[in-house]
Coordinates of C-alpha atoms in Angstrom, one line a residue:
M1346 CA -0.6 7.8 17.3
T1347 CA 0.0 10.4 14.6
M1348 CA -1.8 10.4 11.3
D1349 CA 1.5 9.5 9.6
H1350 CA 1.9 6.5 11.8
L1351 CA -1.7 5.4 11.1
R1352 CA -1.3 5.7 7.4
R1353 CA 2.0 3.8 7.4
N1354 CA 0.5 1.1 9.7
F1355 CA -2.4 0.8 7.3
L1356 CA -0.1 0.5 4.3
Q1357 CA 2.1 -2.1 6.0
K1358 CA -1.0 -4.2 7.0
L1359 CA -2.3 -4.3 3.5
V1360 CA 1.0 -5.1 1.9
A1361 CA 1.6 -7.8 4.4
S1362 CA -1.8 -9.4 3.5
A1363 CA -0.9 -9.5 -0.2
V1364 CA -0.6 -12.8 -2.0
V1365 CA 3.3 -12.9 -3.0
V1366 CA -22.0 -2.1 -25.7
P1367 CA -24.3 -4.2 -27.6
M1368 CA -23.6 -1.7 -30.4
L1369 CA -20.9 1.0 -30.9
S1370 CA -21.3 3.7 -28.3
P1371 CA -23.0 6.9 -29.3
Y1372 CA -19.9 8.7 -27.9
R1373 CA -17.7 7.0 -30.5
A1374 CA -15.3 5.9 -27.8
L1375 CA -14.7 2.5 -29.5
A1376 CA -13.0 1.8 -32.8
D1377 CA -14.5 -0.7 -35.2
A1378 CA -14.8 -3.9 -33.2
D1379 CA -13.3 -7.2 -34.4
P1380 CA -16.3 -9.2 -35.6
A1381 CA -14.5 -12.4 -34.6
S1382 CA -14.2 -11.2 -31.0
T1383 CA -17.7 -9.8 -30.5
G1384 CA -21.2 -11.1 -30.2
G1385 CA -21.0 -13.8 -27.5
N1386 CA -21.5 -11.4 -24.6
Q1387 CA -23.3 -8.5 -26.2
G1388 CA -26.2 -7.3 -24.0
T1389 CA -24.7 -8.8 -20.8
T1390 CA -23.8 -6.6 -17.9
L1391 CA -20.3 -6.2 -16.4
R1392 CA -20.5 -6.9 -12.7
V1393 CA -17.9 -4.7 -10.9
A1394 CA -16.6 -4.8 -7.3
L1395 CA -15.3 -1.4 -6.1
M1396 CA -12.2 -1.6 -4.0
G1397 CA -11.5 1.4 -1.7
L1398 CA -14.7 3.2 -0.8
G1399 CA -13.5 6.8 -0.8
S1400 CA -14.7 10.0 -2.5
Y1401 CA -13.8 9.0 -6.1
A1402 CA -15.3 5.5 -5.7
A1403 CA -18.5 7.3 -4.6
R1404 CA -18.5 9.3 -7.8
V1405 CA -18.0 6.1 -9.8
A1406 CA -20.7 4.2 -8.0
E1407 CA -23.2 7.1 -8.5
A1408 CA -22.3 7.3 -12.2
M1409 CA -22.7 3.6 -12.6
Q1410 CA -26.4 3.9 -11.6
S1411 CA -26.9 5.3 -15.1
C1412 CA -24.8 2.7 -16.9
K1413 CA -26.5 0.4 -19.5
R1414 CA -23.9 -2.3 -19.3
A1415 CA -22.2 -2.1 -15.9
R1416 CA -23.3 -2.3 -12.3
V1417 CA -21.9 -2.3 -8.8
A1418 CA -21.9 -5.9 -7.7
G1419 CA -19.3 -6.1 -5.0
L1420 CA -17.5 -3.9 -2.4
I1421 CA -14.1 -4.1 -0.8
S1422 CA -13.2 -1.8 2.1
G1423 CA -11.4 -1.8 5.5
T1424 CA -14.3 0.1 7.1
P1425 CA -17.2 -2.2 8.1
S1426 CA -19.7 0.7 8.4
K1427 CA -19.0 1.7 4.7
L1428 CA -19.6 -1.9 3.6
Q1429 CA -22.9 -1.8 5.4
E1430 CA -23.9 1.6 4.1
W1431 CA -22.8 1.2 0.5
G1432 CA -24.2 -2.4 0.4
T1433 CA -27.6 -1.1 1.4
K1434 CA -27.4 1.9 -1.0
F1435 CA -26.2 0.0 -4.1
G1436 CA -27.9 -3.3 -3.5
V1437 CA -24.8 -5.4 -2.9
P1438 CA -25.5 -8.5 -0.8
E1439 CA -23.4 -9.3 2.2
K1440 CA -21.8 -12.3 0.5
S1441 CA -20.2 -9.9 -2.0
R1442 CA -18.8 -7.5 0.6
Y1443 CA -15.2 -8.0 1.5
N1444 CA -12.3 -6.5 3.5
Y1445 CA -8.6 -6.2 2.6
E1446 CA -7.7 -9.4 4.4
N1447 CA -10.3 -11.7 2.8
F1448 CA -11.0 -10.3 -0.7
D1449 CA -9.1 -13.2 -2.3
R1450 CA -12.4 -15.0 -1.8
I1451 CA -13.8 -13.2 -4.8
K1452 CA -12.3 -16.1 -6.7
D1453 CA -15.4 -18.1 -5.6
D1454 CA -17.9 -15.3 -6.2
P1455 CA -19.6 -15.9 -9.5
D1456 CA -21.4 -12.6 -9.3
I1457 CA -18.2 -10.5 -9.8
D1458 CA -16.5 -10.1 -13.2
A1459 CA -14.1 -7.3 -12.5
V1460 CA -12.6 -5.3 -9.6
Y1461 CA -12.1 -1.6 -9.9
V1462 CA -9.1 -0.7 -7.7
I1463 CA -9.5 2.9 -6.3
T1464 CA -7.0 3.0 -3.5
P1465 CA -3.8 5.0 -2.8
N1466 CA -1.2 4.6 -5.6
A1467 CA 1.3 2.6 -3.5
L1468 CA -1.3 -0.1 -2.9
H1469 CA -2.2 -0.8 -6.5
R1470 CA 0.5 -3.3 -7.4
D1471 CA -0.2 -5.8 -4.7
Q1472 CA -3.9 -5.4 -4.9
V1473 CA -4.1 -5.8 -8.6
I1474 CA -1.9 -8.9 -8.5
R1475 CA -4.2 -10.4 -5.8
V1476 CA -7.3 -9.7 -8.0
A1477 CA -5.6 -11.2 -11.0
R1478 CA -4.7 -14.4 -9.1
A1479 CA -8.4 -14.6 -8.0
G1480 CA -9.2 -14.8 -11.7
K1481 CA -11.1 -11.5 -12.1
H1482 CA -10.5 -8.7 -14.6
V1483 CA -9.0 -5.5 -13.2
I1484 CA -9.7 -1.9 -13.7
C1485 CA -7.1 0.2 -11.8
E1486 CA -7.2 3.9 -11.2
K1487 CA -4.4 6.1 -12.6
P1488 CA -1.5 6.2 -12.0
M1489 CA -1.5 2.5 -12.4
A1490 CA 1.4 2.2 -10.0
V1491 CA 4.2 4.3 -8.4
N1492 CA 6.8 3.4 -11.0
A1493 CA 7.3 1.4 -14.2
K1494 CA 8.8 -1.7 -12.4
E1495 CA 5.6 -2.1 -10.4
G1496 CA 3.5 -1.5 -13.4
Q1497 CA 5.3 -4.2 -15.3
D1498 CA 4.7 -6.6 -12.4
M1499 CA 1.0 -5.9 -12.7
V1500 CA 0.9 -6.3 -16.5
D1501 CA 2.8 -9.6 -16.2
A1502 CA 0.5 -10.9 -13.4
C1503 CA -2.6 -10.2 -15.3
A1504 CA -1.2 -11.8 -18.5
D1505 CA -0.2 -14.9 -16.5
A1506 CA -3.6 -15.1 -14.9
G1507 CA -5.4 -14.7 -18.3
V1508 CA -7.3 -11.6 -17.2
K1509 CA -7.5 -8.2 -18.7
L1510 CA -6.0 -5.1 -17.0
L1511 CA -7.6 -1.7 -17.8
V1512 CA -6.7 1.7 -16.4
G1513 CA -9.2 4.4 -15.4
Y1514 CA -8.4 6.9 -18.1
R1515 CA -11.9 8.4 -18.3
M1516 CA -10.8 11.1 -20.8
H1517 CA -10.2 8.4 -23.4
F1518 CA -14.0 8.2 -23.8
E1519 CA -14.9 11.9 -23.5
P1520 CA -16.7 13.1 -26.6
K1521 CA -14.9 16.4 -27.2
T1522 CA -11.5 14.8 -26.6
L1523 CA -12.3 12.1 -29.1
E1524 CA -13.4 14.6 -31.7
V1525 CA -10.0 16.3 -31.5
V1526 CA -8.4 12.9 -31.9
R1527 CA -10.6 12.2 -34.9
M1528 CA -9.7 15.5 -36.5
R1529 CA -6.0 14.9 -35.9
K1530 CA -6.2 11.4 -37.5
A1531 CA -8.2 12.9 -40.4
G1532 CA -5.3 15.4 -41.0
D1533 CA -7.4 18.5 -40.1
F1534 CA -4.5 20.1 -38.2
G1535 CA -1.8 19.1 -40.7
R1536 CA 1.6 18.1 -39.3
I1537 CA 1.5 18.5 -35.5
L1538 CA 4.1 21.0 -34.2
F1539 CA 3.4 21.8 -30.5
F1540 CA 1.3 20.7 -27.5
Q1541 CA 0.9 22.5 -24.2
G1542 CA -0.7 20.8 -21.2
L1543 CA -1.3 22.8 -18.0
C1544 CA -2.6 20.7 -15.0
G1545 CA -2.8 21.9 -11.4
F1546 CA -4.6 23.2 -8.4
R1547 CA -3.8 24.3 -4.8
I1548 CA -4.1 21.2 -2.7
G1549 CA -5.7 21.4 0.7
D1550 CA -5.4 19.2 3.7
P1551 CA -1.6 18.7 4.3
G1552 CA -2.3 15.4 6.1
Q1553 CA -4.0 13.6 3.2
W1554 CA -2.5 10.5 1.6
R1555 CA -1.7 12.4 -1.7
L1556 CA 1.0 14.3 0.2
D1557 CA 2.5 11.1 1.7
K1558 CA 5.3 9.7 -0.4
A1559 CA 4.8 6.2 1.1
L1560 CA 1.2 6.1 -0.2
A1561 CA 1.2 8.4 -3.3
G1562 CA 4.7 7.6 -4.7
G1563 CA 5.3 11.3 -5.5
G1564 CA 3.2 14.5 -5.6
A1565 CA 1.4 16.5 -8.2
L1566 CA 3.0 14.7 -11.1
M1567 CA 1.5 11.4 -10.1
D1568 CA -2.0 12.8 -9.4
I1569 CA -2.6 15.6 -11.9
G1570 CA 0.5 15.8 -14.1
I1571 CA -0.2 12.4 -15.6
Y1572 CA -3.1 14.0 -17.5
A1573 CA -0.7 16.2 -19.4
I1574 CA 1.6 13.3 -20.0
N1575 CA -1.2 11.1 -21.3
G1576 CA -2.9 14.0 -23.1
A1577 CA 0.3 14.9 -25.0
R1578 CA 0.4 11.3 -26.3
Y1579 CA -3.1 11.0 -27.5
M1580 CA -3.4 14.5 -28.8
V1581 CA -0.1 14.5 -30.8
G1582 CA -0.6 10.8 -31.7
E1583 CA 3.0 9.7 -31.2
E1584 CA 5.1 8.3 -28.4
P1585 CA 7.7 10.7 -27.0
V1586 CA 11.4 9.8 -27.4
W1587 CA 13.0 12.2 -24.9
V1588 CA 12.1 14.3 -21.8
T1589 CA 13.6 17.2 -19.9
A1590 CA 12.2 18.5 -16.6
Q1591 CA 12.7 21.1 -13.9
Q1592 CA 11.2 21.1 -10.4
T1593 CA 10.3 24.0 -8.2
K1594 CA 9.4 23.8 -4.5
T1595 CA 8.3 26.8 -2.5
D1596 CA 6.8 25.0 0.5
P1597 CA 9.1 22.2 1.7
V1598 CA 7.0 21.8 4.9
K1599 CA 3.8 20.9 3.0
F1600 CA 5.7 19.2 0.2
K1601 CA 8.2 17.0 1.9
E1602 CA 11.1 15.0 0.4
G1603 CA 9.9 13.0 -2.5
V1604 CA 6.6 14.9 -2.9
D1605 CA 6.7 17.2 -5.8
E1606 CA 5.0 20.6 -5.7
T1607 CA 5.6 21.9 -9.2
I1608 CA 7.3 20.4 -12.2
Q1609 CA 7.7 21.8 -15.7
F1610 CA 8.5 19.1 -18.3
Q1611 CA 9.1 19.0 -22.0
L1612 CA 8.6 16.0 -24.4
G1613 CA 10.1 15.5 -27.8
F1614 CA 8.4 13.3 -30.5
P1615 CA 9.8 11.5 -33.5
S1616 CA 8.2 13.9 -36.0
G1617 CA 9.8 16.9 -34.4
A1618 CA 6.7 17.9 -32.5
V1619 CA 7.4 19.1 -28.9
A1620 CA 5.3 19.4 -25.8
S1621 CA 5.6 21.9 -22.9
C1622 CA 3.7 20.9 -19.7
L1623 CA 3.2 22.1 -16.2
S1624 CA 2.1 20.0 -13.2
T1625 CA 1.4 21.6 -9.8
Y1626 CA -0.3 21.4 -6.5
Q1627 CA 0.3 25.1 -5.8
M1628 CA -1.6 27.0 -8.5
N1629 CA -5.3 27.2 -9.4
H1630 CA -7.0 27.7 -12.8
L1631 CA -4.8 25.3 -14.6
D1632 CA -6.7 22.8 -16.8
R1633 CA -5.9 23.5 -20.4
F1634 CA -4.6 21.6 -23.4
F1635 CA -3.6 23.4 -26.6
M1636 CA -2.2 21.9 -29.8
T1637 CA -1.2 23.5 -33.0
G1638 CA -0.3 22.1 -36.4
E1639 CA 0.6 23.5 -39.8
Q1640 CA -3.0 23.8 -40.8
G1641 CA -5.0 24.4 -37.6
F1642 CA -5.3 24.2 -33.8
A1643 CA -7.3 22.6 -31.0
E1644 CA -7.9 23.9 -27.5
L1645 CA -9.6 22.2 -24.5
Q1646 CA -10.3 24.3 -21.4
P1647 CA -11.3 22.8 -19.1
A1648 CA -9.5 19.8 -20.5
T1649 CA -9.6 17.1 -17.8
G1650 CA -12.0 18.1 -15.1
Y1651 CA -15.3 16.2 -14.5
G1652 CA -17.0 18.4 -17.0
P1653 CA -18.4 19.8 -19.0
I1654 CA -15.2 19.9 -21.0
Q1655 CA -15.2 22.9 -23.4
G1656 CA -13.2 23.2 -26.5
R1657 CA -12.7 24.8 -29.9
T1658 CA -10.6 24.3 -33.0
H1659 CA -9.8 26.5 -36.0
K1660 CA -13.1 25.2 -37.4
G1661 CA -15.1 26.5 -34.5
E1662 CA -16.6 25.4 -31.1
L1663 CA -16.8 21.8 -30.2
T1664 CA -20.4 21.0 -29.5
Q1665 CA -20.5 17.3 -28.6
P1666 CA -22.9 16.9 -25.6
H1667 CA -21.6 16.4 -22.1
A1668 CA -22.3 13.1 -20.3
T1669 CA -20.9 11.9 -17.0
H1670 CA -17.4 10.7 -17.7
Q1671 CA -17.5 7.7 -15.4
T1672 CA -20.8 6.5 -16.8
I1673 CA -19.4 6.5 -20.4
Q1674 CA -16.1 4.9 -19.1
M1675 CA -17.8 2.0 -17.4
D1676 CA -20.2 1.2 -20.2
E1677 CA -17.3 1.3 -22.7
M1678 CA -15.1 -0.8 -20.5
A1679 CA -17.9 -3.4 -20.3
G1680 CA -17.7 -3.5 -24.1
I1681 CA -13.9 -4.0 -23.9
L1682 CA -14.0 -6.7 -21.2
L1683 CA -17.1 -8.6 -22.4
D1684 CA -17.1 -8.1 -26.2
G1685 CA -13.4 -7.6 -27.0
N1686 CA -14.1 -4.1 -28.3
T1687 CA -11.1 -1.9 -29.2
P1688 CA -11.2 1.7 -27.9
V1689 CA -10.1 4.6 -30.1
V1690 CA -7.5 5.5 -27.4
P1691 CA -6.1 2.5 -25.5
V1692 CA -6.9 2.0 -21.8
D1693 CA -5.0 -1.2 -21.2
G1694 CA -2.1 -2.0 -18.8
E1695 CA 0.5 -1.3 -21.6
E1696 CA -0.9 2.2 -21.9
G1697 CA -0.6 2.8 -18.2
L1698 CA 2.9 1.4 -18.2
K1699 CA 4.0 3.9 -20.9
D1700 CA 2.9 6.8 -18.7
L1701 CA 4.8 5.3 -15.7
K1702 CA 8.0 5.1 -17.8
I1703 CA 7.6 8.8 -18.7
I1704 CA 7.0 9.7 -15.0
D1705 CA 10.1 7.8 -14.0
A1706 CA 12.1 9.7 -16.7
I1707 CA 10.6 13.1 -15.6
Y1708 CA 11.7 12.5 -12.0
A1709 CA 15.2 11.4 -13.2
A1710 CA 15.4 14.5 -15.4
C1711 CA 14.6 16.7 -12.3
E1712 CA 17.2 14.9 -10.3
T1713 CA 20.0 15.0 -12.9
G1714 CA 19.2 18.1 -14.8
G1715 CA 19.8 16.2 -18.0
R1716 CA 17.7 15.0 -20.9
Q1717 CA 16.4 11.5 -20.6
E1718 CA 15.9 9.3 -23.6
L1719 CA 12.6 7.3 -23.9
R1720 CA 11.9 3.9 -25.5
L1721 CA 8.3 3.2 -25.2
G1722 CA 7.9 0.8 -28.2

């Protein structure tokens, strides 16, 4: 059986099994908390089950060993050997280890508060809905889904179940990124005029799931271009109202139908600010954000890698200390889920849904060659 058949059988099997910080963080990732919504859980630990034990989940699990308010408390995988190995390594008892067929049983596991879904994009919708119906909070890796319709289904399911849905936007807690956001809010750059986001690398193994439309939902835009989309929004501080885009494909064998290789896209904002962005799986050395306003500028390069992020503004170098992104993210998400804290830059399902609407519009613009209007609310 070919790798493509194996991946598709795996996808079909999983879909078929679906049910229809005690104080403000030193990284300033949270806005002032609502006193009425905090206090009851301060000091408690967020107990997280990791779903999909691949390379990024391993990075998250290792980073969580340094968390003050979050710990690995459950595991969900289709590979029994991984459940055994990870369970031993991270101290997860057998009763809190699940596979994709039986993880609905987390409903009866009092030692799990939330599930972090770290699986291929096309699986997110059904898995998040199952977790919500089991009564657990959800953290979902970005992109939240493969299109806005699926994302809306997820937002609605979590709302119906009375659980919170967060998206793994680690950059929303990164210190230098937050300093640029703070400066923009303080008016240090004046009226924002232009943003540029360059995101890309040469992707390797042609057989990986990220190059399979059925699992990834697209190509570079879904995986890496979303950083420029999301970054344009939090750097400029507005929601875009239109998008144009152009697609280039030089290797149709590696990048099959529906899997984008390189897309250039432009965003327009209500104030008149514009963004010019590049998303690619065919070029290295692309990880840069640049923004300019009437009174100053900000540059982050690297802007979205695992760190350390480096940056400067018209006032000089950014010197905030580096800390492991996933450690900060999980501690701050504990504050959001347990204490009702409000992050400076949102990480909820509605935030993820906005990015999906923009992705849908970018693909439509590539297809039609025309400008797409956006209404993100």
